[in-house]
Coordinates of C-alpha atoms in Angstrom, one line a residue:
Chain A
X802 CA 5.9 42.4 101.5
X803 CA 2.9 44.1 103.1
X804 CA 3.7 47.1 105.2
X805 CA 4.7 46.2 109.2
X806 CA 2.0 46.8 111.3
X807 CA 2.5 48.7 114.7
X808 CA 1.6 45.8 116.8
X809 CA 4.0 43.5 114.4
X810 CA 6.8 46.1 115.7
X811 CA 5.3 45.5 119.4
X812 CA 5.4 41.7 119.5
X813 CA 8.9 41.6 118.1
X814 CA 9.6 44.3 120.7
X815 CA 8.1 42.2 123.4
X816 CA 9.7 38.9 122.0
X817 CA 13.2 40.4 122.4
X818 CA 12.5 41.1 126.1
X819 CA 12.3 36.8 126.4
X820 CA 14.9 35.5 124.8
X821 CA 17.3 33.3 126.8
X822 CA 14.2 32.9 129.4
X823 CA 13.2 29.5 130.5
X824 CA 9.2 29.8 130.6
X825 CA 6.7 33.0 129.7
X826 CA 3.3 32.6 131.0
X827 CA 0.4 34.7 129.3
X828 CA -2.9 35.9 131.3
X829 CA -6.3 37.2 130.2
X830 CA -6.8 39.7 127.5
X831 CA -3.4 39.8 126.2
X832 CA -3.1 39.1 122.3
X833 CA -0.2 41.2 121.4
X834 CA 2.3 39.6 124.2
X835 CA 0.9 36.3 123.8
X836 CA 2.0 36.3 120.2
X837 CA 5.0 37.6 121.2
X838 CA 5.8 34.9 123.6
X839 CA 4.6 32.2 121.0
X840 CA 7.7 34.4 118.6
X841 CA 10.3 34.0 120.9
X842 CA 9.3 30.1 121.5
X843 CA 9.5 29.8 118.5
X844 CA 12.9 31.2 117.5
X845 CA 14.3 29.7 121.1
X846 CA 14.9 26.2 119.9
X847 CA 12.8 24.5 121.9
X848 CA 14.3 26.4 125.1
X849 CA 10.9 28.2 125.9
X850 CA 7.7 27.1 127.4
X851 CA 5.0 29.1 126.9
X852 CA 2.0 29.0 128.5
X853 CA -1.2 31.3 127.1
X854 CA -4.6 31.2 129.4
X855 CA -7.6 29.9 127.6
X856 CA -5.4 28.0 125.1
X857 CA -6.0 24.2 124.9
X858 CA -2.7 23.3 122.1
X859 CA -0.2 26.2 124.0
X860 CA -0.9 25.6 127.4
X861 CA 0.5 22.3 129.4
X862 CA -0.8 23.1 132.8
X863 CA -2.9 20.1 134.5
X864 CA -3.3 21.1 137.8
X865 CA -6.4 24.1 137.4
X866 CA -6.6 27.3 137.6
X867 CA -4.5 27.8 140.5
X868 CA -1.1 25.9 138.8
X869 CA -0.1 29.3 136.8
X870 CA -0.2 31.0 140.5
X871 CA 1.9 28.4 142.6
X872 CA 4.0 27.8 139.6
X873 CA 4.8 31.9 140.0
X874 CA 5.2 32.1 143.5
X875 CA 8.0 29.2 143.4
X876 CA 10.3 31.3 140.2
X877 CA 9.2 29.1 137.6
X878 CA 7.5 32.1 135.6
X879 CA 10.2 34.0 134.8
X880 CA 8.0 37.0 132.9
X881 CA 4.1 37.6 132.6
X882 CA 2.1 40.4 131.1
X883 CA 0.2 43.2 132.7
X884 CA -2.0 45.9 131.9
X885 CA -4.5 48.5 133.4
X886 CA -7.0 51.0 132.6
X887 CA -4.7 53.0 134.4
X888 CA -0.9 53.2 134.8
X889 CA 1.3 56.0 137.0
X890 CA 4.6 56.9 137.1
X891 CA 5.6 55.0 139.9
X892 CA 4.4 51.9 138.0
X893 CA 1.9 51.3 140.0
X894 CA -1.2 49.9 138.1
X895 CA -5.4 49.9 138.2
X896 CA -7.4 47.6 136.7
X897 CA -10.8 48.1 138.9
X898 CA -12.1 51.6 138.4
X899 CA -12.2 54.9 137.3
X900 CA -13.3 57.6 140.5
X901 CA -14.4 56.2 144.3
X902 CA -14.5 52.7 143.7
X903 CA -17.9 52.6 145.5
X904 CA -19.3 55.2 142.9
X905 CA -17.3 54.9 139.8
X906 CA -17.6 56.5 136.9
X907 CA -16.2 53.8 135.0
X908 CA -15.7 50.0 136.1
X909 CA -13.2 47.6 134.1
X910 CA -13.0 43.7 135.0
X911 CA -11.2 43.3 137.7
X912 CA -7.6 42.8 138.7
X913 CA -7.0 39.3 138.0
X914 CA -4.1 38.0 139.0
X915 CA -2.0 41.2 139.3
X916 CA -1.6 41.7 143.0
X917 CA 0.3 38.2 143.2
X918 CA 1.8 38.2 140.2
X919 CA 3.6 41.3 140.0
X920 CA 5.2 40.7 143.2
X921 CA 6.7 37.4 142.2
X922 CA 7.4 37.2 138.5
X923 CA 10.7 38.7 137.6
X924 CA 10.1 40.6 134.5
X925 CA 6.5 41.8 134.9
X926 CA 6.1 43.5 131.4
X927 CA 3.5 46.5 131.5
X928 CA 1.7 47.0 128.3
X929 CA -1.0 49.8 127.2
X930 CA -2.3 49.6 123.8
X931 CA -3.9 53.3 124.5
X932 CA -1.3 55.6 125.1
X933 CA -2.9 59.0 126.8
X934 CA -3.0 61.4 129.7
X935 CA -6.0 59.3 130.4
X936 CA -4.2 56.2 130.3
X937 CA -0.8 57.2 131.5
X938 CA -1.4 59.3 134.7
X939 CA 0.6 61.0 137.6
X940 CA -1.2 58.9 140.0
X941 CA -3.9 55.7 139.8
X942 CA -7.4 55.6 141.4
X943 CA -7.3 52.7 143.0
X944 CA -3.8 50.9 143.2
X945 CA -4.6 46.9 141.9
X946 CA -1.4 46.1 142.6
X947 CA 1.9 48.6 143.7
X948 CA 4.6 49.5 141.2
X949 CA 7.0 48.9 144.7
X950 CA 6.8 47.7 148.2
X951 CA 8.3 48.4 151.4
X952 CA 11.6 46.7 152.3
X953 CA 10.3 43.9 154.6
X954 CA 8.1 42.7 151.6
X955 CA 8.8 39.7 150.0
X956 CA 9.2 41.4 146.3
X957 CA 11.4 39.0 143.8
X958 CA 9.6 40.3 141.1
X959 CA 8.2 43.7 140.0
X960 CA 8.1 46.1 136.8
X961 CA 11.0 45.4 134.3
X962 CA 9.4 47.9 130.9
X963 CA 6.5 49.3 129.6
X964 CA 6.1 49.2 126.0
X965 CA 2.4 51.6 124.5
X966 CA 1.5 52.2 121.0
X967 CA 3.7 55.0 120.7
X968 CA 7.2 53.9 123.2
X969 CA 8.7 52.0 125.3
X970 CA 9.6 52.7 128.6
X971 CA 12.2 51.2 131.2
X972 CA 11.6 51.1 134.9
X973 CA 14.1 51.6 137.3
X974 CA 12.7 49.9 141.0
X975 CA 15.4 51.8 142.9
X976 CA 14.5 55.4 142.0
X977 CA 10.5 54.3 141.3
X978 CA 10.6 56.0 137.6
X979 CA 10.0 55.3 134.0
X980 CA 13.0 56.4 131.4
X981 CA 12.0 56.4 128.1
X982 CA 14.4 53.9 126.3
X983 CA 13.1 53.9 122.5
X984 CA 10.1 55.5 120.6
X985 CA 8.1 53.3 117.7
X986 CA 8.5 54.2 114.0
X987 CA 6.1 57.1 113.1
X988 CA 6.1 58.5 116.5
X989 CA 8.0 61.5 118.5
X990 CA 9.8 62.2 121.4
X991 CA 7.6 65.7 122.1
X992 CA 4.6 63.6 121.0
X993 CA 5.7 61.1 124.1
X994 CA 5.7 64.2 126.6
X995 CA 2.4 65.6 125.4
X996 CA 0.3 62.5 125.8
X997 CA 2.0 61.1 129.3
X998 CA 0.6 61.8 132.4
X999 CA 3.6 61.4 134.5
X1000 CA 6.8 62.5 135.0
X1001 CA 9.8 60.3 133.6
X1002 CA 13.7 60.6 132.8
X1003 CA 14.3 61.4 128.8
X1004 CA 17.8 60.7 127.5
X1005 CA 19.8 63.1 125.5
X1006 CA 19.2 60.8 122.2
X1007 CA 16.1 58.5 122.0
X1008 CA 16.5 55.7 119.5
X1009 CA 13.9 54.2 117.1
X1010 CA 12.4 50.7 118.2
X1011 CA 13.4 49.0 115.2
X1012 CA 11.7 47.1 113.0
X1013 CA 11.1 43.5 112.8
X1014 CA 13.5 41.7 109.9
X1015 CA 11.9 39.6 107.1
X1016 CA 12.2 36.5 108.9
X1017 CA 11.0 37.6 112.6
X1018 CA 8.0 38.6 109.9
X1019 CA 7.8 35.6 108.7
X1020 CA 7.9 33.8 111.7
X1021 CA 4.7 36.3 113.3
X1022 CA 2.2 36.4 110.3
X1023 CA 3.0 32.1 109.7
X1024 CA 2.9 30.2 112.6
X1025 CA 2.5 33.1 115.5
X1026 CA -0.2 33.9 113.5
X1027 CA -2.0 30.4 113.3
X1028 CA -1.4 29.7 117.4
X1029 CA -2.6 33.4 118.8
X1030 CA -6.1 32.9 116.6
X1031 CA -6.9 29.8 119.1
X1032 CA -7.8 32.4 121.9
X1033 CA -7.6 35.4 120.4
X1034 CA -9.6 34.9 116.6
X1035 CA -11.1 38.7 117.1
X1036 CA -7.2 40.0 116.5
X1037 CA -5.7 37.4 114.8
X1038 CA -8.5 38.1 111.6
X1039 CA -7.9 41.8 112.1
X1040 CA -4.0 42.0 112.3
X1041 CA -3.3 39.1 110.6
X1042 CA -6.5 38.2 108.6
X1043 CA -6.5 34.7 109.1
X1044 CA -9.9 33.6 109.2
X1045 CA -9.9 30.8 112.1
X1046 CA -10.1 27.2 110.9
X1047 CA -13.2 25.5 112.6
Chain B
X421 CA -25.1 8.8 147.2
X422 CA -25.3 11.3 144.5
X423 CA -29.0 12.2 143.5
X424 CA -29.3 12.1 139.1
X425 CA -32.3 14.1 138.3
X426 CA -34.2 14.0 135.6
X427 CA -33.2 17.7 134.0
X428 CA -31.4 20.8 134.4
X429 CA -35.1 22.2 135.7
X430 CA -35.0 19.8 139.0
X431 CA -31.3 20.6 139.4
X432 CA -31.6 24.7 139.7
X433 CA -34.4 23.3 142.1
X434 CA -31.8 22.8 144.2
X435 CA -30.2 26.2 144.0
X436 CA -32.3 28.5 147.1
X437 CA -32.4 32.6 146.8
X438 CA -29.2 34.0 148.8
X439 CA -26.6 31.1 147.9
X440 CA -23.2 31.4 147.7
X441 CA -22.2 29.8 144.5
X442 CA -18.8 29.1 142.9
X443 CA -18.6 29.5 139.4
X444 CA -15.8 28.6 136.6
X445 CA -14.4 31.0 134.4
X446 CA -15.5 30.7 130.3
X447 CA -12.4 28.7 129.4
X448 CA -13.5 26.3 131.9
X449 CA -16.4 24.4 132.2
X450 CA -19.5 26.3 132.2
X451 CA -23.2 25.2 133.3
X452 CA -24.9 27.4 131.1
X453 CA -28.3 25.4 130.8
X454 CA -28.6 25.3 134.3
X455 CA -27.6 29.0 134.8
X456 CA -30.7 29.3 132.2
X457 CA -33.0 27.7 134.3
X458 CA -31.9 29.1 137.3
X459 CA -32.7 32.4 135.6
X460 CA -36.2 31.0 134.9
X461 CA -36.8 30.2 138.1
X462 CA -36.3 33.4 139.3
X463 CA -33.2 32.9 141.6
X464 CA -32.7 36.2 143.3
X465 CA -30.0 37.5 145.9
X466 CA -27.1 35.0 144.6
X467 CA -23.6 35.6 146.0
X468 CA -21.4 34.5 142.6
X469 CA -17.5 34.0 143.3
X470 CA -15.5 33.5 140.2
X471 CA -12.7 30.9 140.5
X472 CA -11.0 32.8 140.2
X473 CA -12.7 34.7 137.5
X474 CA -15.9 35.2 135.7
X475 CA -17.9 36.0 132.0
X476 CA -20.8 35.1 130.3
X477 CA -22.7 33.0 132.9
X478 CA -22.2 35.5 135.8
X479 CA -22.9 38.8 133.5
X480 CA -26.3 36.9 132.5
X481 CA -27.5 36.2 136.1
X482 CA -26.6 39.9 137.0
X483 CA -28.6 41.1 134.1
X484 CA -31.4 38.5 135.1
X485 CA -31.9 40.2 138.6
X486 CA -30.5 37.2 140.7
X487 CA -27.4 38.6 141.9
X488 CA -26.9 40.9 145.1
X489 CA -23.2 40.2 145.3
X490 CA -20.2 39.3 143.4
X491 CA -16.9 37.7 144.8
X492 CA -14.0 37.9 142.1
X493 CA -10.5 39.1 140.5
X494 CA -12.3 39.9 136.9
X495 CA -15.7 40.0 135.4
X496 CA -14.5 39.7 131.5
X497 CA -15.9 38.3 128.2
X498 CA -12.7 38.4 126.6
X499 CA -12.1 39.3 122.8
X500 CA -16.0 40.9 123.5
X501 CA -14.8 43.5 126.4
X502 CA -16.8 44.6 129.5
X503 CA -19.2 42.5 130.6
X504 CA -22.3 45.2 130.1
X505 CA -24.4 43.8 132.9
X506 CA -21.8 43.5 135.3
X507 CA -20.4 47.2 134.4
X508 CA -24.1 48.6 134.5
X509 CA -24.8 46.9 138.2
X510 CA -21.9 48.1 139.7
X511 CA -22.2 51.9 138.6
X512 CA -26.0 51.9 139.3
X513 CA -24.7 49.7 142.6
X514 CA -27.5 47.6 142.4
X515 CA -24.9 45.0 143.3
X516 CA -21.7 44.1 145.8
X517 CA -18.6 43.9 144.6
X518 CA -15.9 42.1 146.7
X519 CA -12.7 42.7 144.4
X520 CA -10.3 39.8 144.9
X521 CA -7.2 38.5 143.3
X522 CA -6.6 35.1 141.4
X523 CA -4.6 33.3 144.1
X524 CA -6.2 34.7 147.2
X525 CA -9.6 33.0 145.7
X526 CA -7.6 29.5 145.2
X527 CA -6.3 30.3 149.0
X528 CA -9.5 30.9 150.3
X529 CA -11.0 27.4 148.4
X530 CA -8.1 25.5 149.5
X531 CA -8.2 26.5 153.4
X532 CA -11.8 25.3 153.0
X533 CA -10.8 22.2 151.2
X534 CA -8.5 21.3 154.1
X535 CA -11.2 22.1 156.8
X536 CA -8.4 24.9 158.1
X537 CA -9.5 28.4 159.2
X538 CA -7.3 30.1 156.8
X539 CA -4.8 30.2 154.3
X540 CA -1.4 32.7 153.6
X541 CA 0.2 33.8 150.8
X542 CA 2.4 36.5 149.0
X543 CA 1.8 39.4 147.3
X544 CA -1.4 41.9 148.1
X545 CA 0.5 44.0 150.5
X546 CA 0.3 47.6 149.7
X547 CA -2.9 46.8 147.2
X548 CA -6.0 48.9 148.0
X549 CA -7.5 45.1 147.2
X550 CA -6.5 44.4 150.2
X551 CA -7.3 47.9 151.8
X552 CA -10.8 47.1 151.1
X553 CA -11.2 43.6 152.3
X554 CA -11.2 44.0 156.4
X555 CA -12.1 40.3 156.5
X556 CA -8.6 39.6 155.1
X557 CA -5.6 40.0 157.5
X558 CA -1.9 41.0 157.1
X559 CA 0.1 38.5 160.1
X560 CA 3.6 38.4 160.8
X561 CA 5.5 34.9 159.1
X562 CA 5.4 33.5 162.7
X563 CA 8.5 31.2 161.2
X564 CA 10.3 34.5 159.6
X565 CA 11.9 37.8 160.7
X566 CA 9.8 40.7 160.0
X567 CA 8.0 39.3 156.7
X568 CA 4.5 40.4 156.3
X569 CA 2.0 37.7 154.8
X570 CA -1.8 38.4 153.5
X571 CA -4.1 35.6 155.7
X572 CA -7.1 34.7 153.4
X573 CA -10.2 32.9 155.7
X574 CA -11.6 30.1 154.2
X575 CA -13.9 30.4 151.9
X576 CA -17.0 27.9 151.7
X577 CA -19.5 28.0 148.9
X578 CA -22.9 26.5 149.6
X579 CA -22.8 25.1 146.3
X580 CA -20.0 24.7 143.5
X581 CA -21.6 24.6 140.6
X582 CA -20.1 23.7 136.9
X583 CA -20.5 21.5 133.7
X584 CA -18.2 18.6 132.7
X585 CA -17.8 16.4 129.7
X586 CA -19.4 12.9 131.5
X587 CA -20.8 11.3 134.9
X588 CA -21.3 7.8 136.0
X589 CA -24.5 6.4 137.6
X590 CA -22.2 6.5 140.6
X591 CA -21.9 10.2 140.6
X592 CA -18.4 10.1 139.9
X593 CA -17.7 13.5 137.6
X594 CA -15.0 13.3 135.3
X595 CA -13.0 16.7 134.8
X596 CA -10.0 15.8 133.1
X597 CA -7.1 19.1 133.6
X598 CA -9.9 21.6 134.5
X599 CA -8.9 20.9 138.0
X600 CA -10.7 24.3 139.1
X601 CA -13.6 22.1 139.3
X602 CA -12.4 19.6 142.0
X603 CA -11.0 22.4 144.1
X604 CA -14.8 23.9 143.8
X605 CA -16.1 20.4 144.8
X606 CA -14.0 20.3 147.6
X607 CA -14.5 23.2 149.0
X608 CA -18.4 24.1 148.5
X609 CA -21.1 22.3 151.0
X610 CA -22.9 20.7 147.9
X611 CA -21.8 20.1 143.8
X612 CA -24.3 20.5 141.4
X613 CA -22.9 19.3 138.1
X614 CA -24.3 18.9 134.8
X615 CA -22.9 16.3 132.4
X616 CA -22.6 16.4 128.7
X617 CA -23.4 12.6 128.9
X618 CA -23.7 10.0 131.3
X619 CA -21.8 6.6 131.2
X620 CA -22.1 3.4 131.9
X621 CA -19.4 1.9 134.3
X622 CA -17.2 3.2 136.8
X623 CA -15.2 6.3 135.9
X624 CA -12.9 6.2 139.0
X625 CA -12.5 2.0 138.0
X626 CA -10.1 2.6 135.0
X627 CA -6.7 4.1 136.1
X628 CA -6.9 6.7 132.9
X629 CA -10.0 8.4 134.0
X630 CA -9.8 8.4 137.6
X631 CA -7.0 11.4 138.4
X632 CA -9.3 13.7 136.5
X633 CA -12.1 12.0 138.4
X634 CA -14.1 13.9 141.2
X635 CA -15.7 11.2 143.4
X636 CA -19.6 11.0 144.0
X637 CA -18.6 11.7 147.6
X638 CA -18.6 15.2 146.7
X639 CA -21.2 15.5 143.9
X640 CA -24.5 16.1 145.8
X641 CA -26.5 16.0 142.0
X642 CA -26.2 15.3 138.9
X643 CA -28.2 16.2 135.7
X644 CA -27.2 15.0 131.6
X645 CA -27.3 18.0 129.7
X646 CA -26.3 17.8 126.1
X647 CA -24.5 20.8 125.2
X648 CA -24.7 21.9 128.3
X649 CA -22.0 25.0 128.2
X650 CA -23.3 26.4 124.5
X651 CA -22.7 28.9 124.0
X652 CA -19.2 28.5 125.4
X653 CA -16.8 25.9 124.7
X654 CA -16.5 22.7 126.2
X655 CA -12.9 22.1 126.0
X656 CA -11.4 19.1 124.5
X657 CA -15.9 18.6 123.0
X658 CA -17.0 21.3 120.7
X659 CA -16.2 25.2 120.2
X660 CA -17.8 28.4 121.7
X661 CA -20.1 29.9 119.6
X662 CA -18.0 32.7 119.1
X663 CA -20.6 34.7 116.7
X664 CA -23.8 34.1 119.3
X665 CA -21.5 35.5 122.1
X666 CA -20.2 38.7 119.8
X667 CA -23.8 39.4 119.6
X668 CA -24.7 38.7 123.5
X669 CA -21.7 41.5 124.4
X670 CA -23.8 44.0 121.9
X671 CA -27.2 42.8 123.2
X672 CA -26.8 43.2 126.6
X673 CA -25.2 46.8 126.4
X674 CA -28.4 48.0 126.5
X675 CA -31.2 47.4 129.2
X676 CA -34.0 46.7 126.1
X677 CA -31.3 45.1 123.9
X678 CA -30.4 42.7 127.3
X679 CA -34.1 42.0 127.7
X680 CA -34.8 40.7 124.0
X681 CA -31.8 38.4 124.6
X682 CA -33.2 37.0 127.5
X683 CA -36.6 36.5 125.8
X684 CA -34.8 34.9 122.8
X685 CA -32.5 32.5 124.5
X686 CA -33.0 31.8 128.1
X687 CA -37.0 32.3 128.6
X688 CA -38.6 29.7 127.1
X689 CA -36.1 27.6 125.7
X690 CA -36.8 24.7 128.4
X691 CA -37.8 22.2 126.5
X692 CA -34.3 22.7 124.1
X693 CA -32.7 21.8 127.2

């Protein structure tokens, strides 16, 4: 067997996170947890639906753009994905700019569907494949949607972990802070605290994520594989090396 | 009744500098031969809102000059990245930006769609989103106790304006699950729609094509356009063209390299199309 690739140890890390769920939904951008979601479907017996934007075969919505949204807003989407060019402590994430958002100095898409979503889904998982002071900062630029709200928001859903290149975090709602709960193979606990921009609680020992067993292996580089290169061919050939079938 | 011109050319006729213009994302159905030949008319000034999103289509008309203002929750072209044009407007703010989030675009359509002054929903509260978007209003639940709810007005594009897989001589557009489209059609003044083919008979006549159906009521004009989204996918019909749009997001990075694009695949290219 081929060496495990860090973002083979991610998407088993991820897939753990959705076991026992009832549906995943997957947004824009988001190769690593939606091959993740398409793992644990696959090990779930048929007790998962997943749903991946863009994808025509993993995808059963029929009512537009706007299903995924309603479908959230009723609990039916019991975890979704989110990212952000930038991330703070108090989980609150930016997806717009970099600077005064009337004169950035940098400009990423957009926020998508952020500020609805992570209000209502349950387990709003936070991923960031760059793991920096840049990346990882005390406090955003411009807040595309808050870690926490006020009491007299409606707030079912929210932050549940964080999982980088390097860790993964936990987030505790209550107290508004990241603990770090395990650090990926190859990585440090000192290395975590040099390249995080915020402050978070570090337990006396910090296991290892672990890595995925041979069949969870099996399972991503065979048919995970085959279903994320539908909308994501760019990282299933460069993890994965399938070459799309036209 | 529903106006079927005679080519894409006649239909971005139809399209006046300043328009407000609803667009579908690029796993949608994209009119990407009409958006050409709205960029060879010279379309300036066009307010674009993505529904609820945005990519190729939208970065090209911002590179071609004929945007002043965009009205979306992402400008993206995917496994390519930033959209270059978009990126470069914005920092050189030689365009608008209204920043918006997925649902509060579908709320906006669908206040619009139902003729109703506005729409509420959850989440935004405590988003500098909404902190920047006086023309959207936090009310109390008037049925609840103490709940805060974002009020979205409705929103009302001149035009919707997408590409779907066939039209009858009736006008009827058939969009299968991509049922962004008849919330644009809805909600917009005018459809313009361009049609990989058109049929003969009477799509809203057979029981299996008329729930995907959008009625000529709604479908101002019409135009064939034989691979009408290329280069991107026209779900459920053929493939993007996943190696032309690689080299687009490298293209249009730079102003010169954007320019030669244009040259090579929109300017000109009327009689392909």
């Amino acid at each position: 067997m081929t060496e495990v690739r860090p973002e083979e140890i991610l998407i088993a890390s991820i897939a753990g996170m959705l076991d026992g769920l009832r549906h995943v939904a997957v947004g824009a951008s988001s190769p690593v947890p939606g091959a993740a979601a398409l793992l644990s479907r696959a090990r779930s017996g048929g007790g998962l639906r997943v749903s991946v934007l863009g994808s025509q075969a993993h995808n059963f919505f029929t009512d537009g753009g706007k299903e995924l949204f309603d479908c959230a807003g009723q609990g039916r989407i019991d975890a979704f994905f989110l990212s952000g060019a930038q991330i703070d402590g108090q989980a609150n994430i930016n997806l717009v700019s970099i600077g005064d958002p009337d004169r950035p100095k940098a400009r990423f898409p957009g926020s998508f569907g952020s500020a609805y979503l992570y209000y209502v889904v349950p387990r709003a998982i936070l991923f960031r494949m760059e793991h920096t002071v840049r990346t990882l900062v005390d406090t955003v630029d411009f807040v595309s949607a808050p870690g926490i709200s006020e009491a007299n928001v409606y707030r079912p859903g929210g932050p549940y972990k964080m999982i980088t290149d390097r860790c993964l975090f936990t987030f505790d709602k209550a107290r508004a802070r990241f603990t770090l709960e395990s650090v990926h193979p190859g990585h440090t606990v000192d290395e975590i605290a040099e390249n995080t921009g915020f402050a978070y609680d570090l337990p006396d020992t910090v296991p290892t994520t672990p890595v995925p067993d041979a069949a969870t292996l099996a399972l991503i580089r065979g048919p995970v594989a085959e279903q994320i290169a539908e909308v994501y061919p760019a990282f299933a050939d460069r993890v994965f090396g399938t070459a799309r079938a036209a | 009744m529903t106006d079927l011109l005679a080519s894409v050319e006649a239909l971005a006729a139809r399209i006046p500098d300043g328009a407000k213009v609803s667009i579908a994302p690029d796993y949608s159905f994209c009119a990407n031969a009409l958006w050409r030949a709205v960029i060879r008319k010279g379309v300036k000034d066009l307010h674009l809102i993505g529904v609820p999103v945005f990519g190729y289509a939208g970065d090209l008309l911002i590179g071609a000059g004929c945007v002043a203002t965009v009205e979306t929750s992402a400008v993206t072209l995917g496994e390519n990245g930033l959209a270059p044009r978009f990126t470069a407007a914005v920092k050189e703010r030689r365009i608008r930006v209204l920043d918006a989030t997925c649902p509060a675009i579908h709320a906006g359509l669908q206040a619009a769609e139902r003729g109703a002054p506005f729409s509420v929903m959850r989440g935004l509260i405590g988003s500098d989103i909404l902190a920047r978007r006086p023309d959207w209003r936090v009310i109390d639940n008037p049925f609840g106790d103490n709940d805060p709810v974002a009020a979205i007005p409705a929103l009302r594009p001149d035009f919707a304006v997408f590409h779907a897989p066939k039209g009858d001589r009736y006008g009827n557009v058939w969009i299968g699950v991509r049922r962004e489209c008849m919330l644009m059609s809805h909600a917009a003044r005018d459809s313009l729609v361009t049609v990989e083919e058109v049929v003969d008979g009477d799509l809203t006549a057979d029981p299996l094509t008329a729930p995907g159906t959008i009625p000529g009521l709604y479908v101002t004009a019409m135009a064939e356009a034989a691979q009408g989204a290329w280069p991107q996918a026209l779900p459920g019909r053929y493939e993007a063209d996943q190696a032309h749009l690689a080299r687009y997001a490298e293209m249009a990075r730079t102003e010169d390299g954007f320019a030669r694009y244009l040259s090579e695949t929109v300017i000109g290219r009327e009689a392909a199309e």
